[in-house]
């Protein structure tokens, strides 16, 4: 059962559900995980467009380490349906609580921002909206339609929640035909009760399978984090599960702990370990694999989509 957290009426806590947890030590990052603070002219221009259109981005809300690089190139991942999530995942830095009602003007504002940035490929993600009857599926479809109306040349990648216990709501998103349907499994089944307590591993896996069944030619994509205490054999089993579900594109990145109240980093995997996992994933039949400490679902998404199309054509 999902528990919706009521924020404080004075100064809402970002993560009220985590305040009773004991602190976990935040480990010092190794050299290969350090980035410079963003501040380039391109970054400032992207930030200005996002602000002027009143939009939220997962780049900011989740504290992505790649924000400086991506925003320098005007690549921002839009986070729709508000900035407050109804779930309380142990790894995530997005605020939790009771979200505001959906804003009917948001699809048009997202489309206008995509057109102004000149994006050729845009990733749209969202908070979980367990409070909505359809989990926000119709709003996702409206945003996809608005982007295509405002920027006809742009391709769209939908990084969706799981629509758990929402019946066939996800079919509304499938019918909107995003160029890529993306849903992250995030971690191995054994860790779900701790890392993703509001989600169910096999429900998420089935969502990816249904996307491929609905539209076999659509690219499907999913991602994993390492560093949460998973074992190597468990990672390989998740790869096999994804392939059985028809997933085309796998991303693997390092989990980074947002605060002391979040799940602790058990280990920092070195870059060569990510390369080894990439080699194994390709051997298992993925069309494309992105695996590195800084890999995130939307990192280099435009370039990766172009490569996906080329790889499928070559096959």
Tab-separated table of N, CA and C in Angstrom, residues 77-132:
chain	number	residue	atom	x	y	z
A	77	UNK	N	15.969	17.213	-19.058
A	77	UNK	CA	14.932	16.190	-18.959
A	77	UNK	C	13.770	16.747	-18.157
A	78	UNK	N	12.645	16.944	-18.830
A	78	UNK	CA	11.477	17.536	-18.192
A	78	UNK	C	10.827	16.554	-17.219
A	79	UNK	N	10.460	17.039	-16.048
A	79	UNK	CA	9.751	16.226	-15.068
A	79	UNK	C	8.349	16.786	-14.913
A	80	UNK	N	7.374	16.053	-15.413
A	80	UNK	CA	6.007	16.554	-15.454
A	80	UNK	C	5.200	16.104	-14.232
A	81	UNK	N	4.021	16.682	-14.102
A	81	UNK	CA	3.057	16.356	-13.042
A	81	UNK	C	3.503	16.821	-11.661
A	82	UNK	N	4.342	17.860	-11.622
A	82	UNK	CA	4.730	18.442	-10.352
A	82	UNK	C	6.091	18.005	-9.859
A	83	UNK	N	6.459	18.544	-8.695
A	83	UNK	CA	7.777	18.283	-8.115
A	83	UNK	C	7.705	17.399	-6.871
A	84	UNK	N	6.511	16.920	-6.544
A	84	UNK	CA	6.320	16.135	-5.325
A	84	UNK	C	5.825	14.738	-5.687
A	85	UNK	N	6.506	13.726	-5.189
A	85	UNK	CA	6.224	12.331	-5.511
A	85	UNK	C	5.446	11.670	-4.370
A	86	UNK	N	4.554	10.730	-4.725
A	86	UNK	CA	3.793	10.008	-3.712
A	86	UNK	C	4.534	8.778	-3.181
A	87	UNK	N	5.664	8.464	-3.775
A	87	UNK	CA	6.464	7.333	-3.301
A	87	UNK	C	7.598	7.855	-2.412
A	88	UNK	N	8.303	6.916	-1.790
A	88	UNK	CA	9.403	7.297	-0.897
A	88	UNK	C	10.572	6.348	-1.107
A	89	UNK	N	11.077	6.296	-2.348
A	89	UNK	CA	12.193	5.402	-2.655
A	89	UNK	C	13.430	5.830	-1.874
A	90	UNK	N	14.160	4.849	-1.375
A	90	UNK	CA	15.287	5.128	-0.488
A	90	UNK	C	16.467	5.769	-1.199
A	91	UNK	N	16.498	5.710	-2.530
A	91	UNK	CA	17.632	6.240	-3.282
A	91	UNK	C	17.369	7.624	-3.861
A	92	UNK	N	16.107	8.058	-3.872
A	92	UNK	CA	15.720	9.196	-4.697
A	92	UNK	C	15.691	10.507	-3.925
A	93	UNK	N	16.122	11.581	-4.579
A	93	UNK	CA	16.179	12.900	-3.945
A	93	UNK	C	14.984	13.778	-4.303
A	94	UNK	N	14.036	13.263	-5.089
A	94	UNK	CA	12.835	14.034	-5.409
A	94	UNK	C	11.976	14.145	-4.153
A	95	UNK	N	11.395	15.323	-3.928
A	95	UNK	CA	10.588	15.568	-2.733
A	95	UNK	C	9.378	14.642	-2.672
A	96	UNK	N	8.993	14.252	-1.459
A	96	UNK	CA	7.837	13.382	-1.274
A	96	UNK	C	6.765	14.099	-0.459
A	97	UNK	N	5.522	13.705	-0.688
A	97	UNK	CA	4.420	14.330	0.033
A	97	UNK	C	3.140	14.229	-0.759
A	98	UNK	N	2.225	15.170	-0.564
A	98	UNK	CA	0.961	15.204	-1.298
A	98	UNK	C	1.088	16.203	-2.449
A	99	UNK	N	1.035	15.709	-3.685
A	99	UNK	CA	1.217	16.602	-4.841
A	99	UNK	C	0.027	17.536	-5.050
A	100	UNK	N	0.279	18.591	-5.796
A	100	UNK	CA	-0.785	19.513	-6.198
A	100	UNK	C	-1.560	18.894	-7.362
A	101	UNK	N	-2.758	19.398	-7.660
A	101	UNK	CA	-3.501	18.914	-8.832
A	101	UNK	C	-2.704	19.140	-10.110
A	102	UNK	N	-2.997	18.344	-11.126
A	102	UNK	CA	-2.324	18.499	-12.410
A	102	UNK	C	-2.617	19.867	-13.011
A	103	UNK	N	-1.620	20.429	-13.674
A	103	UNK	CA	-1.759	21.721	-14.339
A	103	UNK	C	-2.087	21.470	-15.815
A	104	UNK	N	-3.284	21.816	-16.268
A	104	UNK	CA	-3.660	21.541	-17.662
A	104	UNK	C	-2.848	22.328	-18.683
A	105	UNK	N	-2.138	23.373	-18.241
A	105	UNK	CA	-1.321	24.150	-19.187
A	105	UNK	C	0.074	23.561	-19.367
A	106	UNK	N	0.417	22.558	-18.563
A	106	UNK	CA	1.785	22.033	-18.608
A	106	UNK	C	2.171	21.438	-19.964
A	107	UNK	N	1.320	20.610	-20.603
A	107	UNK	CA	1.734	20.070	-21.910
A	107	UNK	C	2.155	21.146	-22.901
A	108	UNK	N	1.366	22.216	-22.989
A	108	UNK	CA	1.693	23.293	-23.927
A	108	UNK	C	3.008	23.975	-23.546
A	109	UNK	N	3.243	24.167	-22.255
A	109	UNK	CA	4.477	24.820	-21.816
A	109	UNK	C	5.697	23.942	-22.092
A	110	UNK	N	5.542	22.631	-21.913
A	110	UNK	CA	6.644	21.716	-22.230
A	110	UNK	C	6.946	21.751	-23.718
A	111	UNK	N	5.904	21.703	-24.535
A	111	UNK	CA	6.108	21.757	-25.981
A	111	UNK	C	6.808	23.024	-26.418
A	112	UNK	N	6.406	24.159	-25.839
A	112	UNK	CA	7.028	25.438	-26.183
A	112	UNK	C	8.494	25.466	-25.783
A	113	UNK	N	8.822	24.904	-24.621
A	113	UNK	CA	10.214	24.889	-24.161
A	113	UNK	C	11.071	24.004	-25.055
A	114	UNK	N	10.533	22.853	-25.456
A	114	UNK	CA	11.275	21.951	-26.353
A	114	UNK	C	11.561	22.643	-27.674
A	115	UNK	N	10.564	23.344	-28.210
A	115	UNK	CA	10.754	24.057	-29.474
A	115	UNK	C	11.793	25.157	-29.327
A	116	UNK	N	11.739	25.897	-28.234
A	116	UNK	CA	12.678	27.006	-28.035
A	116	UNK	C	14.109	26.510	-27.858
A	117	UNK	N	14.271	25.374	-27.185
A	117	UNK	CA	15.616	24.816	-27.005
A	117	UNK	C	16.147	24.179	-28.284
A	118	UNK	N	15.261	23.916	-29.225
A	118	UNK	CA	15.682	23.274	-30.463
A	118	UNK	C	16.068	21.828	-30.279
A	119	UNK	N	15.410	21.147	-29.341
A	119	UNK	CA	15.765	19.760	-29.050
A	119	UNK	C	15.360	18.834	-30.192
A	120	UNK	N	16.250	17.936	-30.541
A	120	UNK	CA	15.938	16.921	-31.548
A	120	UNK	C	15.425	15.649	-30.890
A	121	UNK	N	15.791	15.459	-29.635
A	121	UNK	CA	15.304	14.301	-28.870
A	121	UNK	C	15.065	14.780	-27.447
A	122	UNK	N	13.879	14.506	-26.911
A	122	UNK	CA	13.546	14.993	-25.578
A	122	UNK	C	13.097	13.829	-24.707
A	123	UNK	N	13.577	13.821	-23.466
A	123	UNK	CA	13.164	12.819	-22.486
A	123	UNK	C	12.171	13.468	-21.529
A	124	UNK	N	11.022	12.832	-21.383
A	124	UNK	CA	9.983	13.290	-20.463
A	124	UNK	C	9.825	12.243	-19.368
A	125	UNK	N	9.985	12.662	-18.132
A	125	UNK	CA	9.768	11.759	-17.011
A	125	UNK	C	8.784	12.408	-16.046
A	126	UNK	N	8.518	11.746	-14.932
A	126	UNK	CA	7.547	12.302	-13.989
A	126	UNK	C	7.779	11.739	-12.600
A	127	UNK	N	7.153	12.384	-11.647
A	127	UNK	CA	7.033	11.817	-10.315
A	127	UNK	C	5.994	10.691	-10.377
A	128	UNK	N	5.938	9.834	-9.349
A	128	UNK	CA	4.840	8.880	-9.231
A	128	UNK	C	3.609	9.635	-8.745
A	129	UNK	N	2.480	9.348	-9.364
A	129	UNK	CA	1.225	9.993	-8.967
A	129	UNK	C	0.195	8.914	-8.617
A	130	UNK	N	0.446	8.232	-7.500
A	130	UNK	CA	-0.480	7.206	-7.039
A	130	UNK	C	-1.827	7.780	-6.640
A	131	UNK	N	-1.881	9.108	-6.465
A	131	UNK	CA	-3.136	9.752	-6.079
A	131	UNK	C	-4.105	9.904	-7.253
A	132	UNK	N	-3.625	9.705	-8.484
A	132	UNK	CA	-4.471	9.870	-9.661
A	132	UNK	C	-5.027	8.519	-10.119
